[in-house]
Coordinates of C-alpha atoms in Angstrom, one line a residue:
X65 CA -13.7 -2.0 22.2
X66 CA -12.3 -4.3 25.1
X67 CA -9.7 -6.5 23.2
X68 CA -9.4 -10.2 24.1
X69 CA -6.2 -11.3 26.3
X70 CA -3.6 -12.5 23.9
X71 CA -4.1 -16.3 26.1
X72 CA -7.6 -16.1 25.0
X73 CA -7.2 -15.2 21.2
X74 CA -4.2 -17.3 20.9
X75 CA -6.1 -20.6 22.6
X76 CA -9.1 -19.8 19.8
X77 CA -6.8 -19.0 16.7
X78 CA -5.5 -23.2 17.7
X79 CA -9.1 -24.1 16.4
X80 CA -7.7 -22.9 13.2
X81 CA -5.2 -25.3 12.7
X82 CA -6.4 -28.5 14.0
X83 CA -10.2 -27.9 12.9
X84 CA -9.4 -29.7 9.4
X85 CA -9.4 -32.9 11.4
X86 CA -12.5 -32.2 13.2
X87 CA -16.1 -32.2 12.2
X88 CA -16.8 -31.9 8.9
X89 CA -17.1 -28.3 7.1
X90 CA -20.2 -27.4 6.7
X91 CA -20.4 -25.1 3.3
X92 CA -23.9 -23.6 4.3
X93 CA -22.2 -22.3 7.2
X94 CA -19.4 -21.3 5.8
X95 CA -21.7 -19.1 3.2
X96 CA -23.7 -17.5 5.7
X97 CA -21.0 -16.4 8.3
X98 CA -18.3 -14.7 5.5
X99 CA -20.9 -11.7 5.4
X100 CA -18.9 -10.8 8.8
X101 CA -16.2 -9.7 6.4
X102 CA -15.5 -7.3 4.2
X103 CA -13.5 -8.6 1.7
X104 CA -13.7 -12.1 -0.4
X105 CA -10.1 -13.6 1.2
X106 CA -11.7 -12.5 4.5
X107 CA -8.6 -11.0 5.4
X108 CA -11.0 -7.7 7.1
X109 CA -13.8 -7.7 9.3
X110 CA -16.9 -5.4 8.6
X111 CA -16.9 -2.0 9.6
X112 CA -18.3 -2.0 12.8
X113 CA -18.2 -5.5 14.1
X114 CA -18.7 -6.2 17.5
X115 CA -17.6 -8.6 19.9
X116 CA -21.0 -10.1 20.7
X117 CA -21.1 -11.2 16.8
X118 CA -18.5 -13.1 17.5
X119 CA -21.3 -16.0 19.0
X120 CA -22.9 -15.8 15.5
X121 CA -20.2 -17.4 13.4
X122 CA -21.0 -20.9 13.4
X123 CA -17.6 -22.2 11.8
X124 CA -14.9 -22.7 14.2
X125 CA -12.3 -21.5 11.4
X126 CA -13.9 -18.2 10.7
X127 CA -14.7 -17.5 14.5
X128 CA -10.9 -18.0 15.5
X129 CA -10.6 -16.2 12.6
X130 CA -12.3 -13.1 13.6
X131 CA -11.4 -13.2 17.2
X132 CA -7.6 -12.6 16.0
X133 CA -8.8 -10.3 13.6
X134 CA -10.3 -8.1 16.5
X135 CA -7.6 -8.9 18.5
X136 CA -5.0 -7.6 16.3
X137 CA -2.9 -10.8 16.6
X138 CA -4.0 -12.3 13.4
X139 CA -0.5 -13.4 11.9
X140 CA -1.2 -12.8 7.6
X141 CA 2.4 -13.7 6.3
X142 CA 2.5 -17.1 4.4
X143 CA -1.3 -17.3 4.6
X144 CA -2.1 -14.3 2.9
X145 CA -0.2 -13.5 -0.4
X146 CA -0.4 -11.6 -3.2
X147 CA 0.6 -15.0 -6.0
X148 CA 2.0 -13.5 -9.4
X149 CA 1.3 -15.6 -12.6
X150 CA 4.5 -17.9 -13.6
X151 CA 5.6 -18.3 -17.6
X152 CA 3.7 -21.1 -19.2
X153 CA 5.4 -24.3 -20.1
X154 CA 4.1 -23.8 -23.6
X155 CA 5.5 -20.3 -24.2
X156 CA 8.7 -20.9 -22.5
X157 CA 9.2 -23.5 -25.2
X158 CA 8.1 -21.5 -28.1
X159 CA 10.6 -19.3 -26.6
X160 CA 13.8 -21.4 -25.9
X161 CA 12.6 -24.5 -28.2
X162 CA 13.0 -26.5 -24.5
X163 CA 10.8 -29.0 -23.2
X164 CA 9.4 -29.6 -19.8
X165 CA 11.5 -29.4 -16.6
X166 CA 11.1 -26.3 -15.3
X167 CA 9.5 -26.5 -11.5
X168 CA 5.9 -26.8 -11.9
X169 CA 5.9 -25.8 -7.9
X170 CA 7.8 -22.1 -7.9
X171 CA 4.6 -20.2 -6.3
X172 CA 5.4 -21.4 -3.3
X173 CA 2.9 -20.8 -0.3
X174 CA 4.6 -21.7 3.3
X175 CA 1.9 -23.4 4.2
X176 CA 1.7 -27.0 5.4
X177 CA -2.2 -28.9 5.4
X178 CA -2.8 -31.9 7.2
X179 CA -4.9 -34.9 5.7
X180 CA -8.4 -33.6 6.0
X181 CA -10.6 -30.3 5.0
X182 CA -8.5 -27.1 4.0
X183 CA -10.7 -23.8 3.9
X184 CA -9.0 -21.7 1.1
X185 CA -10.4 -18.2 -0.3
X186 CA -9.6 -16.9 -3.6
X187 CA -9.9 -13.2 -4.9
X188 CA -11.0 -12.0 -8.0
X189 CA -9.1 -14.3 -10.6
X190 CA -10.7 -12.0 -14.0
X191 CA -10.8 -15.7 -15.0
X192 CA -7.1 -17.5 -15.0
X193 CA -7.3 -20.8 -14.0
X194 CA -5.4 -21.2 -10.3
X195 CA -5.0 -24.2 -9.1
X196 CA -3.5 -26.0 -5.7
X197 CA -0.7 -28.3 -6.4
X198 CA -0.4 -30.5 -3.5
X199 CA 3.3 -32.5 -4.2
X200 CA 3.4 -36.1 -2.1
X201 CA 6.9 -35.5 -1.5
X202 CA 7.9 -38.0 0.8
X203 CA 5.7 -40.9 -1.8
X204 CA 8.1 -44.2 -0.7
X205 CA 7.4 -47.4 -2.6
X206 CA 5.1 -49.9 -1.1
X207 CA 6.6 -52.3 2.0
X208 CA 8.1 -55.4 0.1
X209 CA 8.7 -53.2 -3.6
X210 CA 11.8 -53.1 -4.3
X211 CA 11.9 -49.2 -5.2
X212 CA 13.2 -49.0 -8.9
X213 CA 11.0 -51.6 -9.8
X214 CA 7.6 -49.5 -8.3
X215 CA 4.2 -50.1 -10.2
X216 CA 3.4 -46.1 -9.4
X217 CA 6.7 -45.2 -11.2
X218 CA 9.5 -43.1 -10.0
X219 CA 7.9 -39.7 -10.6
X220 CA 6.4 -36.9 -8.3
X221 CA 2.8 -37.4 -7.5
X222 CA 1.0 -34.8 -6.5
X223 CA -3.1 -33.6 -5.7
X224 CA -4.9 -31.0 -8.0
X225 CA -7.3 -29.3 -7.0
X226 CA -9.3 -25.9 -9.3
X227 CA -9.6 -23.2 -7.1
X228 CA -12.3 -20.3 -7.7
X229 CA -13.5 -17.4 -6.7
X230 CA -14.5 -17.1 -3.2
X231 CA -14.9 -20.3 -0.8
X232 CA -12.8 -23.6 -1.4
X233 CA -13.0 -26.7 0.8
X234 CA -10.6 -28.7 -0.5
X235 CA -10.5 -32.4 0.8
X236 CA -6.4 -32.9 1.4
X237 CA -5.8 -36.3 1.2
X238 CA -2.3 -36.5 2.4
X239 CA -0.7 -34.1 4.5
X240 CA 1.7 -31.8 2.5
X241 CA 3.4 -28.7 1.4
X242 CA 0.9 -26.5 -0.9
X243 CA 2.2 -24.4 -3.8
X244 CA -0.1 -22.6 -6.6
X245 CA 0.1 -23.4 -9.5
X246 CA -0.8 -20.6 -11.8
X247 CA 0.6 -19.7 -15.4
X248 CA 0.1 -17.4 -17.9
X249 CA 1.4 -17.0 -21.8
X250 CA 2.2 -13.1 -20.8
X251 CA 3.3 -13.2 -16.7
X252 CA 3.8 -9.8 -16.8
X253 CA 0.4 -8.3 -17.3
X254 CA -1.6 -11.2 -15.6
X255 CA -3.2 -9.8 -12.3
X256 CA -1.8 -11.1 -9.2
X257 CA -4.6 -13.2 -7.2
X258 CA -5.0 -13.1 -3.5
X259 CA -5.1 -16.1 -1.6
X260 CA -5.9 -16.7 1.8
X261 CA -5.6 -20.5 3.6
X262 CA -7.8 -19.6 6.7
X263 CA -6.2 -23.6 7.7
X264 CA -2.9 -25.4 7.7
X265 CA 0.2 -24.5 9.4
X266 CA 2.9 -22.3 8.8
X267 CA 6.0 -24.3 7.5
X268 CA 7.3 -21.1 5.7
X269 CA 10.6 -21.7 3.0
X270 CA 13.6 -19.6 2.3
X271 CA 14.6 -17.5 -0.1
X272 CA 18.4 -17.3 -0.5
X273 CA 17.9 -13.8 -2.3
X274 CA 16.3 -11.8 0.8
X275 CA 16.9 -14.2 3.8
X276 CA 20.2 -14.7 5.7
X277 CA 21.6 -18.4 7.4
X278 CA 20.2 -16.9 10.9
X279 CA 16.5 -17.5 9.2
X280 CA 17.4 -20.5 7.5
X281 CA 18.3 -22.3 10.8
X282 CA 15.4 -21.0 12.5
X283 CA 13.3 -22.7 9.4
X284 CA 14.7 -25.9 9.8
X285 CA 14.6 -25.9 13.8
X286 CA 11.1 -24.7 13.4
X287 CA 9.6 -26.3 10.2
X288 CA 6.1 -28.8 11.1
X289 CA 6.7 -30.4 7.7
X290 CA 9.0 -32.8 6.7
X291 CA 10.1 -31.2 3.7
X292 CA 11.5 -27.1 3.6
X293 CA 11.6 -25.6 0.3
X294 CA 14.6 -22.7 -0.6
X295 CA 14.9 -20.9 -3.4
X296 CA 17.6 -18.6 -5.5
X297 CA 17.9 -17.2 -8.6
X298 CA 17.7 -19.8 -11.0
X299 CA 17.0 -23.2 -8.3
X300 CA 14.4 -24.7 -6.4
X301 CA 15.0 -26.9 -4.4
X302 CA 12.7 -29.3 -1.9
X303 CA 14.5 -31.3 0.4
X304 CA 13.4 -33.5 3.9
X305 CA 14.1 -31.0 7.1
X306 CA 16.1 -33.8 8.5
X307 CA 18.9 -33.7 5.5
X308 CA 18.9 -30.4 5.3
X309 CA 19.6 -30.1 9.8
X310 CA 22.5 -32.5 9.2
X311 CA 24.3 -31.2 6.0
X312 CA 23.3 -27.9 5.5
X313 CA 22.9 -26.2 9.0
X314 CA 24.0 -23.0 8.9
X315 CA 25.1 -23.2 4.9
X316 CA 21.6 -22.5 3.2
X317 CA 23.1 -19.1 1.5
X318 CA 26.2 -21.3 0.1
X319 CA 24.1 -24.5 -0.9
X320 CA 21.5 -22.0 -3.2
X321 CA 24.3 -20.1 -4.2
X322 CA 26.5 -23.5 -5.5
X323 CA 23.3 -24.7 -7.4
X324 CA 22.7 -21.1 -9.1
X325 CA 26.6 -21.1 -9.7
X326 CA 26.3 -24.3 -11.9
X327 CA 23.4 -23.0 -13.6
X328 CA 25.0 -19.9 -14.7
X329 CA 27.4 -21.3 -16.8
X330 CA 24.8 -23.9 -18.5
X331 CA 22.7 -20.9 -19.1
X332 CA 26.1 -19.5 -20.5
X333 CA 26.8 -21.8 -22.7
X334 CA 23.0 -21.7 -24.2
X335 CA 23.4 -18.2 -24.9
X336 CA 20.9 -17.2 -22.5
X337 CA 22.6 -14.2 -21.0
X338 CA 24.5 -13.0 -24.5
X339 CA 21.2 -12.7 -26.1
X340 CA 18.7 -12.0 -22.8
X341 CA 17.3 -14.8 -22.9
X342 CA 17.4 -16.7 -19.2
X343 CA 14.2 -18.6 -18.2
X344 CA 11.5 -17.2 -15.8
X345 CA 11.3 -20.4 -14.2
X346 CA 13.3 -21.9 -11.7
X347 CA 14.6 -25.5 -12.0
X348 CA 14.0 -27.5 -9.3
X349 CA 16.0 -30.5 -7.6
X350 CA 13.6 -32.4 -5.0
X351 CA 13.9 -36.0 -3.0
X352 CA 12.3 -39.0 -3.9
X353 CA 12.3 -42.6 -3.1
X354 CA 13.1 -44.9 -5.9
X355 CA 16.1 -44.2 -7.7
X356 CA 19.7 -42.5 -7.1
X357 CA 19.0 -39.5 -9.5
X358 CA 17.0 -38.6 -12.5
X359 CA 15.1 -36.0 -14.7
X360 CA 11.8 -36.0 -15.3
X361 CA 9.1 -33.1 -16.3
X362 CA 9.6 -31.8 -12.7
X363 CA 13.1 -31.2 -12.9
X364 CA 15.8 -33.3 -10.9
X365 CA 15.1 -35.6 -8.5
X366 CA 17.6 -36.9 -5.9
X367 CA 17.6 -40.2 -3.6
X368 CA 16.4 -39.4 -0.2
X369 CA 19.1 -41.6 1.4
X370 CA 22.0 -40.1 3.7
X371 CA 25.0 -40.5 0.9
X372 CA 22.9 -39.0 -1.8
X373 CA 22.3 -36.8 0.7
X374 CA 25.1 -35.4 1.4
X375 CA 26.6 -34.9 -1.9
X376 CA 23.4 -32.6 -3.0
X377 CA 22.4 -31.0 0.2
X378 CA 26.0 -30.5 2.0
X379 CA 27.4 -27.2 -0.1
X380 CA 31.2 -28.5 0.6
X381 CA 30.3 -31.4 -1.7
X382 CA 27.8 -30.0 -4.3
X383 CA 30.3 -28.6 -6.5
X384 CA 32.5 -31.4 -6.5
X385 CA 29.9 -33.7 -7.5
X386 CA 28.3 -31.4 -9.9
X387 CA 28.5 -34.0 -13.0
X388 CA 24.9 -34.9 -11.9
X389 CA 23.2 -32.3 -11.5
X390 CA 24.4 -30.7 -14.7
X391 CA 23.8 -33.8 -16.7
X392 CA 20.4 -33.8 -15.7
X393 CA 19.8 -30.3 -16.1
X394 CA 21.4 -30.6 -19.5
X395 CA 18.3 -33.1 -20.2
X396 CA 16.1 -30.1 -19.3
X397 CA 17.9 -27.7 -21.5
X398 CA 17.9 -29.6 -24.5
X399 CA 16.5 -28.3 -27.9
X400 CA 15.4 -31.2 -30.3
X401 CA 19.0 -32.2 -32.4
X402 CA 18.4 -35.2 -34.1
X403 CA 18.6 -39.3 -32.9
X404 CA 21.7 -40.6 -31.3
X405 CA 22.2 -36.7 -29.1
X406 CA 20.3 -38.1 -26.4
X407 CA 22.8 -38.3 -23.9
X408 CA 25.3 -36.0 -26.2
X409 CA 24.1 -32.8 -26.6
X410 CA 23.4 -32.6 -22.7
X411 CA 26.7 -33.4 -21.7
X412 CA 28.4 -30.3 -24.0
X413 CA 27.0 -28.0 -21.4
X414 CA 28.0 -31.2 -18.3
X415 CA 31.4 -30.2 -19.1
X416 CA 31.7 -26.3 -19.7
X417 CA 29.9 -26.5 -16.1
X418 CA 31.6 -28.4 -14.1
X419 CA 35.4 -27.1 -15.8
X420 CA 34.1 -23.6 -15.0
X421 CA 33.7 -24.8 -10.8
X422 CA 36.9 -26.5 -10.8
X423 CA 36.2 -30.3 -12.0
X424 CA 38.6 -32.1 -14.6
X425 CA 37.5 -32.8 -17.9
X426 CA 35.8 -35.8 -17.8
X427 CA 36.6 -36.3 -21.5
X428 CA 40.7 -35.9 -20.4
X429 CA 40.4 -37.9 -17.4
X430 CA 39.0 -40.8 -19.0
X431 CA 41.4 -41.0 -22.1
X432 CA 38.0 -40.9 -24.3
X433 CA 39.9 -38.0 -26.8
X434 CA 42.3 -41.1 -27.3
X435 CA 39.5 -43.8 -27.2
X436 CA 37.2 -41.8 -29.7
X437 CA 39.7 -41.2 -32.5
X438 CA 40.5 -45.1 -32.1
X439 CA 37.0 -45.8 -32.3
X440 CA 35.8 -43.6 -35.1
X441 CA 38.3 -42.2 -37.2
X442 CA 40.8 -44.6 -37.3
X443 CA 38.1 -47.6 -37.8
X444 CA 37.7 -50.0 -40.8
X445 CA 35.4 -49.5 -42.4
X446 CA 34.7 -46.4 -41.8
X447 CA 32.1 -45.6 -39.5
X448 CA 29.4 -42.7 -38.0
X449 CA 30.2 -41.5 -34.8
X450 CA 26.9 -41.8 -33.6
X451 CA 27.7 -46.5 -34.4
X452 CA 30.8 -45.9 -31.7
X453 CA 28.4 -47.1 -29.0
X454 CA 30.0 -44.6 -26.3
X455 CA 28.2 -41.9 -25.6
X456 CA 31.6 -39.9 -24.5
X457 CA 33.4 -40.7 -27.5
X458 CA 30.6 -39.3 -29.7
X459 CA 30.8 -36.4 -27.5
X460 CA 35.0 -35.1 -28.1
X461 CA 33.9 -33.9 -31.3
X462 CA 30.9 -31.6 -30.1
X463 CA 33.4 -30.3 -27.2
X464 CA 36.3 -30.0 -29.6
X465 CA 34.5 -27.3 -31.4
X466 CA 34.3 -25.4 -28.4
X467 CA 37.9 -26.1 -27.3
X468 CA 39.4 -24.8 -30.8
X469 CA 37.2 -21.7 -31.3
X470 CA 37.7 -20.8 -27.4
X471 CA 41.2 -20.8 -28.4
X472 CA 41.2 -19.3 -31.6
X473 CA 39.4 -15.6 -30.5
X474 CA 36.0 -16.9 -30.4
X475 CA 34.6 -17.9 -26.6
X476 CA 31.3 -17.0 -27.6
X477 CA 30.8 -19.8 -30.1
X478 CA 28.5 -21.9 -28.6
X479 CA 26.4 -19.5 -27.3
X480 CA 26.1 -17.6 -30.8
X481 CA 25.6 -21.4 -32.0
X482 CA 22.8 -22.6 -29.7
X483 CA 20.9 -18.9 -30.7
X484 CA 21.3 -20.0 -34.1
X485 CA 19.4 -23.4 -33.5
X486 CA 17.1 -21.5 -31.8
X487 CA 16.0 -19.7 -34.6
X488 CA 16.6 -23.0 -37.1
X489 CA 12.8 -24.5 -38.0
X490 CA 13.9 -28.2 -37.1
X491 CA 12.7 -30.9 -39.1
X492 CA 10.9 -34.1 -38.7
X493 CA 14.4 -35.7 -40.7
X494 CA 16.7 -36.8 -37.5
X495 CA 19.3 -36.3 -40.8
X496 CA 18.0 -33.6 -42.2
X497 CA 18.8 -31.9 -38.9
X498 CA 22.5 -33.2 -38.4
X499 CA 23.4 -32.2 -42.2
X500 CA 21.6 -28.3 -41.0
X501 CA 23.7 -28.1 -37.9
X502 CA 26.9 -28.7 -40.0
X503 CA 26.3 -25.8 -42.0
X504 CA 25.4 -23.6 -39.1
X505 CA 28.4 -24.7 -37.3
X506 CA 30.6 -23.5 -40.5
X507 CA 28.4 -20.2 -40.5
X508 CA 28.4 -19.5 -36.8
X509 CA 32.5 -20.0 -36.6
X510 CA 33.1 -18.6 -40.2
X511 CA 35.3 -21.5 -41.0
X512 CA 35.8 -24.8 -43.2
X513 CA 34.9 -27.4 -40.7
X514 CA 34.7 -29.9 -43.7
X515 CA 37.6 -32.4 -43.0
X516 CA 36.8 -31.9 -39.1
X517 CA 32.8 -33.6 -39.8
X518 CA 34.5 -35.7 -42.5
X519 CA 37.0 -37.8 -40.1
X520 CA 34.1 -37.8 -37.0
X521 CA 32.0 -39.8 -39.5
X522 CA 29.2 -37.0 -39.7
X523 CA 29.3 -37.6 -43.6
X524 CA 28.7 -41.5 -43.5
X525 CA 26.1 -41.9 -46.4
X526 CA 23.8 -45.1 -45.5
X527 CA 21.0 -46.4 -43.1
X528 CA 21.0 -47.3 -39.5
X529 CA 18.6 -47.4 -37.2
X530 CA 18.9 -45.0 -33.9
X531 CA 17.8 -45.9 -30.2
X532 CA 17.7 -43.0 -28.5
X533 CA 14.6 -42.8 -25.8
X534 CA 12.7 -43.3 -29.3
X535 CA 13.0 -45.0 -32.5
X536 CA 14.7 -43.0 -35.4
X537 CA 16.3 -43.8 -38.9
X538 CA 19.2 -42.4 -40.0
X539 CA 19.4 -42.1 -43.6
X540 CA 22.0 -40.5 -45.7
X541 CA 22.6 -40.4 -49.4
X542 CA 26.0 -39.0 -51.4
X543 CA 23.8 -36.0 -52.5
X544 CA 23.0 -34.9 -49.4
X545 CA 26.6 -35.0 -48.4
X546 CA 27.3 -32.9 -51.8
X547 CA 25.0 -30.2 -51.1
X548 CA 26.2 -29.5 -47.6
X549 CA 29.8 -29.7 -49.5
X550 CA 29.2 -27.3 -51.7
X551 CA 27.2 -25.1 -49.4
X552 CA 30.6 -24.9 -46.9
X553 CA 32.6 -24.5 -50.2
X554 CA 30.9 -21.5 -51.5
X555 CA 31.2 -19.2 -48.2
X556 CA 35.3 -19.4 -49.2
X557 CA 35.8 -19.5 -45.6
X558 CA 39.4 -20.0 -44.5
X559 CA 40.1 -23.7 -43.1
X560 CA 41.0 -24.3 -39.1
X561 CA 44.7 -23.5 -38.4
X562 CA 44.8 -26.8 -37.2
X563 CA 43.5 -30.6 -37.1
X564 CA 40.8 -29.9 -35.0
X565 CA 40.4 -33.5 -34.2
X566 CA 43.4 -33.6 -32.4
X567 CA 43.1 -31.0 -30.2
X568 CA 42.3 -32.0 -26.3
X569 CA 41.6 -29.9 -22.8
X570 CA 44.3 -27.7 -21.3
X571 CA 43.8 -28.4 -17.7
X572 CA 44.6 -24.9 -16.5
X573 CA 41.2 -23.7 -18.6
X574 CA 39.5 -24.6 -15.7
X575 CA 39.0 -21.8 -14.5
X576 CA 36.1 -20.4 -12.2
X577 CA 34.8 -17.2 -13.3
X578 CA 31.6 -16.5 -11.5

């Protein structure tokens, strides 16, 4: 068979790519001419096909298609993968009792379709639903908005579209990045699904695992879209090309490996690798155009302005402004506590994260061991800790536990503790669940914490109503405080060897060990 000059094949595989903005697909058409192939992704020609069929094909996608095919210069990688089925968000909360915030865009595809008609083709799917996630990434707020005041919100809008079996035209309506979005309650035994987009344009992403800086510049200096994905171990992230050519050239290995580095110790400090339990997900830290930094159900989002920038895209600053992105990444990790942890319960795994790469306590540094025991313990009438009205001073008692059974042969508290929770059927009661965590506290550490909850206020009996990104009531009663009492009392555990309240960070425990 004479093969097409590669000038030739190349000049008719363009139709490909700029066809979407052309006439209109025609889907009768498209029906008729896939019999030329011998495979539902149309990834193979029939046995036998000859050049003259080529002037059969009637749509210009399919007939560049096939000429490349028969050329042997039809380029499969990005547009022809194999996607495998992700955890879903529902069992990755039965299993770690989190919510959402895991990246909801982790099947990434490489490929980039313009604003118009996409042809897609779908193998056999034994019926999961797959579906293309089209992100508006670079969604800015309207001229004359100001941005944290937007009617369309803050959060990531995105196009979702069902894919089936066989023949998709899908009707892009802004040009973007496309990711698949397909999950599965057991990941491991769903069937992987071909998928072949016969339009678009290669963007591709890297992957920090397999891919070296070399590649990673040659992404950016070739990337059509704005935005370039990269991935490690545990983080996604999404990022405009033009940030990433300015602060990360040349540093995509170190800027993945910084962002899995912080995650490493949260996970740590959950317990995740004591007891085998990290995420199959990736978290993911993307751009957007309305507020300095926040968490949402898609993970972290970052201002897309240069000094935002450059502390979360240049690796030489990550780590040393790493309070963000593990507070907010705390948010994601959070198991339901009770009213009042909001912004609490995140920040105990903010500061074993950002000790661990090199940061000082925040708690030392801002004199809030000194300002808490003012606030609390010392106040008159005595009060909760959760009335202080300082989020950090309700946090030194949460970080003291750690600090004395670190010290006292037991590093692995918290993460024996946070398995514990795990396990712990948590109530409706925002109490109930404070007075439950006492106890577990005691149990996990073998020890008579008693006096410790007793000065922090965790024993003030009365009502007060909570405000914490919801309504709660806290309600307390003397015999609620007995029973946890003499629940502690009858273990006969030994008391701490010291006041616990009392005790602060050593600055030299900040040490990095990853």
């Amino acid at each position: 068979m004479k093969k097409l000059s590669l000038f030739l094949s190349l000049l008719l595989f363009l139709s490909i790519t700029i066809a979407a903005k052309g006439a209109p697909i025609s889907a009768k058409d498209l029906e008729a001419d896939i019999r030329y192939f011998s495979d539902a992704t149309c990834t193979q020609l029939t046995s036998g096909f000859q050049e003259k069929q080529l002037e059969e094909i009637k749509t210009p996608q399919l007939k560049a298609l096939a000429q490349a095919l028969l050329a042997k210069k039809y380029d499969a990688q990005y547009r022809v993968t194999d996607y495998a089925a992700l955890l879903s968000d529902q069992k990755l909360s039965e299993q770690l009792k989190l919510g959402r915030g895991f990246s909801q865009y982790e099947n990434i595809t490489g490929m980039y379709l313009e604003e118009g008609q996409a042809i897609i083709m779908v193998g056999p799917t034994q019926g999961k639903k797959i579906t293309l996630l089209l992100p508006y990434w670079m969604r800015k707020p309207a001229e004359g908005i100001q941005p944290t005041k937007d009617p369309n919100g803050w959060g990531l809008h995105a196009q979702r579209v069902t894919l089936t079996e066989g023949i998709n035209i899908v009707n892009v309506e802004r040009s973007t990045n496309a990711y698949i979005g397909y999950f599965d309650d057991s990941p491991k035994t769903a069937p992987k699904i071909k998928i072949h987009f016969i339009t678009g344009k290669v963007n591709r992403y890297f992957d920090g695992n397999t891919q070296t800086n070399e590649d990673w510049n040659k992404l950016l200096d070739n990337a059509v879209s704005p935005i370039m994905d990269a991935v490690g171990k545990n983080i996604q992230v999404a990022y405009p090309v033009e940030w990433f050519k300015k602060y990360t050239y040349g540093k995509g290995i170190e800027l993945l490996n910084n962002y899995d580095k912080m995650l490493f110790y949260e996970y740590e400090m959950m317990g995740f690798h004591k007891y085998n339990k990290v995420p199959e997900r990736r978290i993911l830290a993307r751009v957007n155009f309305n507020y300095y930094m926040f968490r949402d159900g898609d993970g972290v989002a970052y201002l897309g302005d240069a000094g935002t920038m450059k502390r979360v895209a240049d690796p030489d600053q990550v780590l040393n402004n790493a309070w963000g992105f593990c507070h907010e990444v705390g948010h994601v990790l959070q198991m339901r506590t009770w009213g009042g942890m909001g912004e609490v319960s995140n920040n105990i795994l903010t500061m074993y994260a950002t000790t661990k790469v090199g940061n000082p306590s925040r708690l030392k540094a801002g004199q809030y061991y000194a300002k808490a025991r003012k606030a609390i313990i010392e106040a008159e009438p005595r009060i909760s800790y959760l009335q202080n009205g300082d989020v950090f001073n309700s946090l030194v008692p949460f970080w003291q536990l750690h600090l004395y059974f670190t010290k006292n042969g037991h590093p692995d508290f918290y993460p024996d503790l946070m398995e514990g929770w795990r396990k712990h059927p948590v109530s409706d009661g925002s109490s109930k669940n404070m007075l439950d965590f006492i106890k577990l506290v005691c149990d996990v550490g073998k020890t008579d914490l008693t006096d410790f909850f007793d000065k922090w206020g965790f024993f003030y009996v009365g009502t007060m109503p909570i405000n914490d990104y919801g309504k709660y009531e806290y309600k307390v009663t003397q015999e609620m405080v007995d029973e946890v009492k003499a629940y502690i009392a009858k273990k006969n555990y030994p008391k701490p060897t010291m006041d616990v309240t009392t005790i602060e960070d050593d600055e030299a425990a900040a040490q990095e060990v990853w």
